[in-house]
mmCIF file of C-alpha atoms and ligand atoms in Angstrom:
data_model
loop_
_atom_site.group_PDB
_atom_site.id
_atom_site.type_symbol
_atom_site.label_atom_id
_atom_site.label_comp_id
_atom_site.label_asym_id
_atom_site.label_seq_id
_atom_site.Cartn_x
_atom_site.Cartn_y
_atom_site.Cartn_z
ATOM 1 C CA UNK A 1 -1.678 6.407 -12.346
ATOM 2 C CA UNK A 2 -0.648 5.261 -15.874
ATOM 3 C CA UNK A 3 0.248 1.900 -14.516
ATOM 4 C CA UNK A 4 -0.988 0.487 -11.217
ATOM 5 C CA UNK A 5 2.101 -0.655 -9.985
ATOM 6 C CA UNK A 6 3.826 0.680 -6.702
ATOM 7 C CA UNK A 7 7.305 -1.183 -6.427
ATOM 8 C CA UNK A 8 8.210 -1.412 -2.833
ATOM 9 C CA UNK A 9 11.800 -0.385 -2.631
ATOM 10 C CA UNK A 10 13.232 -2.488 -0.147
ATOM 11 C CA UNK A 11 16.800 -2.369 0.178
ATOM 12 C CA UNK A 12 19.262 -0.628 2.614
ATOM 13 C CA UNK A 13 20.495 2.601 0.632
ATOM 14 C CA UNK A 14 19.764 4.882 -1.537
ATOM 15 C CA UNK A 15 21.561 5.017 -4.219
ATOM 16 C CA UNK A 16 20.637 1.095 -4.576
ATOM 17 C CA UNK A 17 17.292 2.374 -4.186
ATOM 18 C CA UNK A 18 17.400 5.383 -6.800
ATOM 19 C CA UNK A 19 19.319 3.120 -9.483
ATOM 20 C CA UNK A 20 16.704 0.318 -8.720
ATOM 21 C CA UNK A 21 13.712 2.808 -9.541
ATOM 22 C CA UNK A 22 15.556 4.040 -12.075
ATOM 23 C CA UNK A 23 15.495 0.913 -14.147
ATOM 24 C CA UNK A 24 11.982 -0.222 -13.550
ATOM 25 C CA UNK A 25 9.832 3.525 -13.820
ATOM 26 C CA UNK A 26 9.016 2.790 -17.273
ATOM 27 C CA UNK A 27 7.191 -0.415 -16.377
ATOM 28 C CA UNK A 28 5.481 1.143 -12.907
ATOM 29 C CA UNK A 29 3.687 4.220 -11.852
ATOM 30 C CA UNK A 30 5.250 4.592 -8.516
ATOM 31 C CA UNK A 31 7.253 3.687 -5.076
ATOM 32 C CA UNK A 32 6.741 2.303 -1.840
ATOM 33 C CA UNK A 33 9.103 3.678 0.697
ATOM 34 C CA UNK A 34 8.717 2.266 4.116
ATOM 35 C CA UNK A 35 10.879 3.253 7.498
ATOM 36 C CA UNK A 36 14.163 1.343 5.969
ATOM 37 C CA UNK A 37 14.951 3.929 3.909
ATOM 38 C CA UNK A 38 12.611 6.709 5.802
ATOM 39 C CA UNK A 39 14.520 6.690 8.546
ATOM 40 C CA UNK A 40 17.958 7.198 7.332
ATOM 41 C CA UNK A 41 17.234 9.875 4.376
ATOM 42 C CA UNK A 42 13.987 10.955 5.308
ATOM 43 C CA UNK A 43 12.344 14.050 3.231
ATOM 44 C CA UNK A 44 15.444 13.821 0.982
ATOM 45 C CA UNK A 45 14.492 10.305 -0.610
ATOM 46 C CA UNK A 46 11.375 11.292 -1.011
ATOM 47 C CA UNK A 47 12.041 14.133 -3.190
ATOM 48 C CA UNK A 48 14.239 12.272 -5.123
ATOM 49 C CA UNK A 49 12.202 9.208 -5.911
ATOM 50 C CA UNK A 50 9.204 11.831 -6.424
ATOM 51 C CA UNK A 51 11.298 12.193 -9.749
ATOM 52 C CA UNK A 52 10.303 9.343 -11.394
ATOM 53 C CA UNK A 53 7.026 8.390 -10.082
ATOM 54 C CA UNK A 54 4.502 8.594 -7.303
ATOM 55 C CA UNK A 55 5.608 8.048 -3.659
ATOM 56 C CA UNK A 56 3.727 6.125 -1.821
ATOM 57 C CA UNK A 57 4.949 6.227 1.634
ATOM 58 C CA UNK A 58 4.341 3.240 4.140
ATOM 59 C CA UNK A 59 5.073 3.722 7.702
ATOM 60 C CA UNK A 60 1.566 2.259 8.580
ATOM 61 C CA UNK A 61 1.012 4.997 11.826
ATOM 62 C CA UNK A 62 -0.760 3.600 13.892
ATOM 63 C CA UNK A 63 -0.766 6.083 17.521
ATOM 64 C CA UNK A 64 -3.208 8.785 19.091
ATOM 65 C CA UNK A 65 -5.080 10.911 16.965
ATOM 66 C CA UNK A 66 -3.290 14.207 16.516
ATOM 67 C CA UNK A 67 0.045 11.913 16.162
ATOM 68 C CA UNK A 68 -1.609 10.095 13.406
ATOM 69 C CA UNK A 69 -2.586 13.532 11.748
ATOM 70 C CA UNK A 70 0.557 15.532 12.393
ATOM 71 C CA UNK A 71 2.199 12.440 10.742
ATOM 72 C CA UNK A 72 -0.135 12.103 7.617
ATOM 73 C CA UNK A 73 0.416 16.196 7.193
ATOM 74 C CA UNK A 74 4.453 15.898 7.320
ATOM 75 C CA UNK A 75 3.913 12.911 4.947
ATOM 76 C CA UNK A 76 2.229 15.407 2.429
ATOM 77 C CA UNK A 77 4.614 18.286 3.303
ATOM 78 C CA UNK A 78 7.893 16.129 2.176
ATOM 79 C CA UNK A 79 5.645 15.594 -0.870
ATOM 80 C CA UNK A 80 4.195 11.878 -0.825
ATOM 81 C CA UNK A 81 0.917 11.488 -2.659
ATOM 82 C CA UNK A 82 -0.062 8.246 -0.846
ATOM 83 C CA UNK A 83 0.133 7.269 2.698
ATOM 84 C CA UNK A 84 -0.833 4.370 4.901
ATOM 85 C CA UNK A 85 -2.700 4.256 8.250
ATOM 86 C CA UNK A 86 -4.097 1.630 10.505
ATOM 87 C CA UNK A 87 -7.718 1.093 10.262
ATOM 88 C CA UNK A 88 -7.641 -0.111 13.599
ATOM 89 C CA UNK A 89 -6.653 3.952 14.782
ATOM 90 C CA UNK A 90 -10.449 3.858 15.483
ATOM 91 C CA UNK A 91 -13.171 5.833 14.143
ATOM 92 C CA UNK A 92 -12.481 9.147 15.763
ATOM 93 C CA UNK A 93 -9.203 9.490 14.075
ATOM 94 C CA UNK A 94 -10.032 8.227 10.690
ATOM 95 C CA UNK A 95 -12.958 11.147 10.787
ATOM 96 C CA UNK A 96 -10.133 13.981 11.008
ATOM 97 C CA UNK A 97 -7.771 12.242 8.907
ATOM 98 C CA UNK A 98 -10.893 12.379 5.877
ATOM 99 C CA UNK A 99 -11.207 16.041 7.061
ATOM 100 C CA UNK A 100 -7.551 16.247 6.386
ATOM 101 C CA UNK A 101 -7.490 14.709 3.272
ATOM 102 C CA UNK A 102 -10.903 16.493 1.936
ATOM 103 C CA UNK A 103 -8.149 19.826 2.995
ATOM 104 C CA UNK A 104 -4.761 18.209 1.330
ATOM 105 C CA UNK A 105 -6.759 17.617 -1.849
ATOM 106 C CA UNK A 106 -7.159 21.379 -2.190
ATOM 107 C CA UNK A 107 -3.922 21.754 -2.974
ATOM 108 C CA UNK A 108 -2.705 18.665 -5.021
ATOM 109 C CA UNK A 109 -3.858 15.004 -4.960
ATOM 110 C CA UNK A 110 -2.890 13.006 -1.596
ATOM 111 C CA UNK A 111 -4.681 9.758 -0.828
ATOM 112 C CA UNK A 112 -4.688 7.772 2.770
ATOM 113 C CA UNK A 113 -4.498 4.207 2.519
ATOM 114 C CA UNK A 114 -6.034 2.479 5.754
ATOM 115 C CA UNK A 115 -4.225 -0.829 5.843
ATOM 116 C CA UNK A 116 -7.150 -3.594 7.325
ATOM 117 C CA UNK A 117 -5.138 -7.216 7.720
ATOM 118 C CA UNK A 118 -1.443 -7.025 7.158
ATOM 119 C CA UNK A 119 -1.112 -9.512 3.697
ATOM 120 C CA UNK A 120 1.240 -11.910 5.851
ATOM 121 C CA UNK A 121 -1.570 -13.111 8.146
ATOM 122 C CA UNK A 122 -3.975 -15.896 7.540
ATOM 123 C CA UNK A 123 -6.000 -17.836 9.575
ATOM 124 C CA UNK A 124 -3.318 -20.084 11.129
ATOM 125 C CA UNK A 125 -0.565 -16.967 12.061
ATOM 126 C CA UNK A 126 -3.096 -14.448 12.770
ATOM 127 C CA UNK A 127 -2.782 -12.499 16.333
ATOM 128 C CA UNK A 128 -4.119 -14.602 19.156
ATOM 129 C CA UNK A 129 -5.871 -11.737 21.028
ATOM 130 C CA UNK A 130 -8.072 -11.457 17.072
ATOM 131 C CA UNK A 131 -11.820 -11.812 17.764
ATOM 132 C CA UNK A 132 -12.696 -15.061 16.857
ATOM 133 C CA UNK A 133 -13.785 -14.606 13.289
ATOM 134 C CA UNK A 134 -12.690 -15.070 9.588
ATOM 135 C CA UNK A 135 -9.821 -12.620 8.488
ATOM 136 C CA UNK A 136 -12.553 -11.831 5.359
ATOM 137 C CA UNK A 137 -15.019 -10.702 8.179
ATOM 138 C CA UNK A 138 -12.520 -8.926 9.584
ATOM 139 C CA UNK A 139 -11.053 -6.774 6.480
ATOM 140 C CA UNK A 140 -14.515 -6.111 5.515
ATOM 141 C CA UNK A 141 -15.070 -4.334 9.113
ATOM 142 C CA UNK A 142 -11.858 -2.516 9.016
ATOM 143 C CA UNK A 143 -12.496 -1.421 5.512
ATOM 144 C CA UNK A 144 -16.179 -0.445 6.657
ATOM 145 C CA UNK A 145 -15.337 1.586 9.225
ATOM 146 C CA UNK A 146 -12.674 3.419 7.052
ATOM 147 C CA UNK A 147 -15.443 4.185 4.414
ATOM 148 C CA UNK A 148 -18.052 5.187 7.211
ATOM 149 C CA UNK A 149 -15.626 8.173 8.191
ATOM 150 C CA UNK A 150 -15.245 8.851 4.928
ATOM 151 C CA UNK A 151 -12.151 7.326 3.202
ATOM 152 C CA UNK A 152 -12.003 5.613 0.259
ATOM 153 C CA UNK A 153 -7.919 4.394 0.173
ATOM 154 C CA UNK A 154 -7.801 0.356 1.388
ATOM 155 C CA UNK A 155 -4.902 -2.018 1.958
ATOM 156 C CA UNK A 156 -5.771 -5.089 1.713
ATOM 157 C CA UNK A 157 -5.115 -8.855 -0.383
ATOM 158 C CA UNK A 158 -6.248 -10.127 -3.542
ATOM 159 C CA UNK A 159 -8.538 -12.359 -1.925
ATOM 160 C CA UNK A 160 -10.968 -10.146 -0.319
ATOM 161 C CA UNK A 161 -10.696 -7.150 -2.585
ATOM 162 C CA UNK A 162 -13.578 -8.725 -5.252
ATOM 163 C CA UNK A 163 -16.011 -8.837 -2.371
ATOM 164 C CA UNK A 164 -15.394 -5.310 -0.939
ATOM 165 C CA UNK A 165 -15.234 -3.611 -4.700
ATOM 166 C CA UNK A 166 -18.953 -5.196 -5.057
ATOM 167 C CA UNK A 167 -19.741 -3.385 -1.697
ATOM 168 C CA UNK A 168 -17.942 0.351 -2.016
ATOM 169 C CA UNK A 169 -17.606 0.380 -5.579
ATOM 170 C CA UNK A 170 -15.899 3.869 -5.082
ATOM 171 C CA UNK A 171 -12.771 2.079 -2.718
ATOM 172 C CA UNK A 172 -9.368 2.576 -4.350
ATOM 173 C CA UNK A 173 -7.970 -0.792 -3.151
ATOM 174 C CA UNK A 174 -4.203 -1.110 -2.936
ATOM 175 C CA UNK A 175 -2.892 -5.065 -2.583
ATOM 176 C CA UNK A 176 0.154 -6.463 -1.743
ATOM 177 C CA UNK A 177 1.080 -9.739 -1.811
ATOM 178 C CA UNK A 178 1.377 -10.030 -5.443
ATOM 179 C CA UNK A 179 2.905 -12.934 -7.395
ATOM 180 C CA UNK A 180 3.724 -14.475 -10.379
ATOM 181 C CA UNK A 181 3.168 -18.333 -10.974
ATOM 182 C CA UNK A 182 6.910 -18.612 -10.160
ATOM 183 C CA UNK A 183 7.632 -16.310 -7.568
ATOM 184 C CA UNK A 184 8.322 -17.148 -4.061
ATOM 185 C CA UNK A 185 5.295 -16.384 -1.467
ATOM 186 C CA UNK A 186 8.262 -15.523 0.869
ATOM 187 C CA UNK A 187 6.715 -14.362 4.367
ATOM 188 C CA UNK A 188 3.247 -13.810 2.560
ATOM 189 C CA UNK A 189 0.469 -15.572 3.036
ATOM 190 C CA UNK A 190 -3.155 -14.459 0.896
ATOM 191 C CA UNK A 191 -1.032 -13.970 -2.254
ATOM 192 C CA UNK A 192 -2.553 -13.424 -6.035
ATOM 193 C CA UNK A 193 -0.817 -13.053 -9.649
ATOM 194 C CA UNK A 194 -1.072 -9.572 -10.798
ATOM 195 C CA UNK A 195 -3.703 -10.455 -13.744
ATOM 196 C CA UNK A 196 -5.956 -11.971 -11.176
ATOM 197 C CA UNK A 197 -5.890 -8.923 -8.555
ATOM 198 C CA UNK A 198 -6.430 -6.649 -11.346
ATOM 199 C CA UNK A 199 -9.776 -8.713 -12.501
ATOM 200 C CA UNK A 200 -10.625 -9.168 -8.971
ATOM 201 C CA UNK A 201 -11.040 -5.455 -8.522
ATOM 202 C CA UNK A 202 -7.288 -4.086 -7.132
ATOM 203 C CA UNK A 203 -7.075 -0.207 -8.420
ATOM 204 C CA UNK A 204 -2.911 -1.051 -7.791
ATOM 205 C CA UNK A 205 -0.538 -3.387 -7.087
ATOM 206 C CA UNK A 206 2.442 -3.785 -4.071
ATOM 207 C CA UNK A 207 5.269 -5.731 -5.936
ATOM 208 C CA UNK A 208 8.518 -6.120 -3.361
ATOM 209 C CA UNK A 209 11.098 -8.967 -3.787
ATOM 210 C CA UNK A 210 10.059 -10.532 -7.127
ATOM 211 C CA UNK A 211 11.100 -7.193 -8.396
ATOM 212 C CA UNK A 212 13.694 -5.922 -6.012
ATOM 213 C CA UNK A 213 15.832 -9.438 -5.562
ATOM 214 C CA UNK A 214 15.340 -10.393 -9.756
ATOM 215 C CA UNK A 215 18.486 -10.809 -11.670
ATOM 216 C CA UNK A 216 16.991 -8.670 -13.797
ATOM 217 C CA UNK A 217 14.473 -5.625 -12.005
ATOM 218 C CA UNK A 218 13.379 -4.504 -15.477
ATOM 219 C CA UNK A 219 12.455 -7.199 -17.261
ATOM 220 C CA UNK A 220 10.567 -8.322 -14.158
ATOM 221 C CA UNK A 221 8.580 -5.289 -14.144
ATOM 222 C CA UNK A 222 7.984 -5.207 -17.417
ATOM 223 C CA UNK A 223 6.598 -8.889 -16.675
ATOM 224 C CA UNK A 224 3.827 -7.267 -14.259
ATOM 225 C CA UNK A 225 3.333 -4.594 -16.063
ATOM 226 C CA UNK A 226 2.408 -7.056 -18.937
ATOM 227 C CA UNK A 227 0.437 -9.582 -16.975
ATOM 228 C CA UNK A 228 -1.679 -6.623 -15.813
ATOM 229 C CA UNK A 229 -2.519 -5.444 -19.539
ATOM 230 C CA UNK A 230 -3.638 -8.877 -20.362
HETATM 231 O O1 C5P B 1 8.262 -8.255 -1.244
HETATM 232 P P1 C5P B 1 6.774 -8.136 -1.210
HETATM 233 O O2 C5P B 1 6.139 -8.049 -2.593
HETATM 234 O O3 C5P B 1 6.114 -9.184 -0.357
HETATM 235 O O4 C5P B 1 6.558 -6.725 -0.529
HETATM 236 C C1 C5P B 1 5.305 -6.242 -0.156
HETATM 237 C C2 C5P B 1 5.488 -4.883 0.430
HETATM 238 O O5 C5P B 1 4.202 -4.410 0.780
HETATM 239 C C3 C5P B 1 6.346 -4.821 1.678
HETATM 240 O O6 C5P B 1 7.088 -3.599 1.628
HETATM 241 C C4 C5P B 1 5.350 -4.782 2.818
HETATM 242 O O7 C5P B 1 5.813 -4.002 3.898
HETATM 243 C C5 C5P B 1 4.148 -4.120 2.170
HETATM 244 N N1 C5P B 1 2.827 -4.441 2.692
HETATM 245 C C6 C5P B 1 2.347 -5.725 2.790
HETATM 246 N N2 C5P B 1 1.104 -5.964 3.316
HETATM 247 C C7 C5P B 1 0.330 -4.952 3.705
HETATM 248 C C8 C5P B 1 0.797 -3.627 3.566
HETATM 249 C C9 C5P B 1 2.062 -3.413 3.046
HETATM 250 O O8 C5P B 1 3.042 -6.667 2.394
HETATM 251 N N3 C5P B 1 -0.869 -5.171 4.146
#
């Protein structure tokens, strides 16, 4: 990926969504669709974002096994090259969906992503029913157990992503949450600037709003894609 940006396209249709990734694909090296515009265009948007950059599809499965894997394969049929899982799908599933990737690969480049803590958690909103320890603690099991059945693709913040690239140096960590000085945190809580995720480790960067609601998509882009190349 030429730039490690993934812009989350979060809006409602898609030709907003197509014009919006239009504008900003010289500044970022792909798209995040998620199940707002999944579920209403499906394989179709897919395709069409495909266009201009990677897709990076984000439905976050999280269900039985051989739903999980019939899921990820679709996700690779309609021609996605990332998707995301849960981590917490358990150690049994994560094994076959490695086996399924090690098989995808054969045929084109297709990475799983196992998401650890969701980026709008932190220690004073986190689940109640969460073991009692630090969310850090808690990433760096989920991530663990990803890389101990043999996947490499994380989710995870800015925060924790310097300590786990020192412990699997061969991770390809993904991190939302990102934000300029100026931007709003909105609903997220362990947030970063782009420069400082990069240094920290991040192979690429989730960048929703401060993109999507700017006055100006483009120029805001080109603002990460900037403060990354610093
Ligand atoms: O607008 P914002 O930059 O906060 O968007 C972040 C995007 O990344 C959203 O689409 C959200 O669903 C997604 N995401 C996240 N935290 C994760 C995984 C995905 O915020 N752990």
């Amino acid at each position: 990926m030429k730039i490690p940006i993934f812009v989350a396209l979060d809006v409602d249709c898609k030709n907003e969504a197509l014009t919006l990734a239009k504008k900003v694909a010289p500044y970022v090296g792909g798209f995040k669709l998620g199940p707002r515009l999944l579920i209403k265009y499906g394989e179709s948007i897919i395709q069409e974002v495909a266009k201009l950059g990677e897709v990076f599809v984000d439905n976050k499965y999280h269900d039985i096994p051989s739903t999980v894997y019939s899921a990820v394969q679709s996700t690779f049929d309609a021609g996605a090259t990332y998707v995301t899982i849960h981590a917490s799908n358990g150690h049994e599933c994560l094994k076959k969906l490695a086996q399924l990737e090690r098989e995808l690969n054969k045929q084109r480049f297709f990475k799983i992503l196992v998401v650890t803590v969701l980026t709008s958690f932190d220690e004073n909103n986190k689940p109640s029913n969460w073991q009692d320890k630090p969310l850090s603690d808690q990433v760096y099991d989920l991530a663990r157990e990803a890389f101990s059945a043999g996947l490499s693709g994380i989710v995870c913040s800015g925060v924790e992503v310097k300590s786990l690239k020192e412990k699997f140096p061969q991770g390809f960590f993904v991190t939302p949450g990102i934000r300029l000085a100026e931007n709003s945190a909105d609903d997220q809580k362990r947030i970063l600037t782009p420069g400082e995720a990069i240094r920290r480790g991040a192979s690429a960067l989730v960048v929703g709003r401060p993109i999507v609601k700017a006055q100006q998509p483009e120029e805001a882009a080109s603002r990460f894609a900037q403060a990354i190349s610093m």
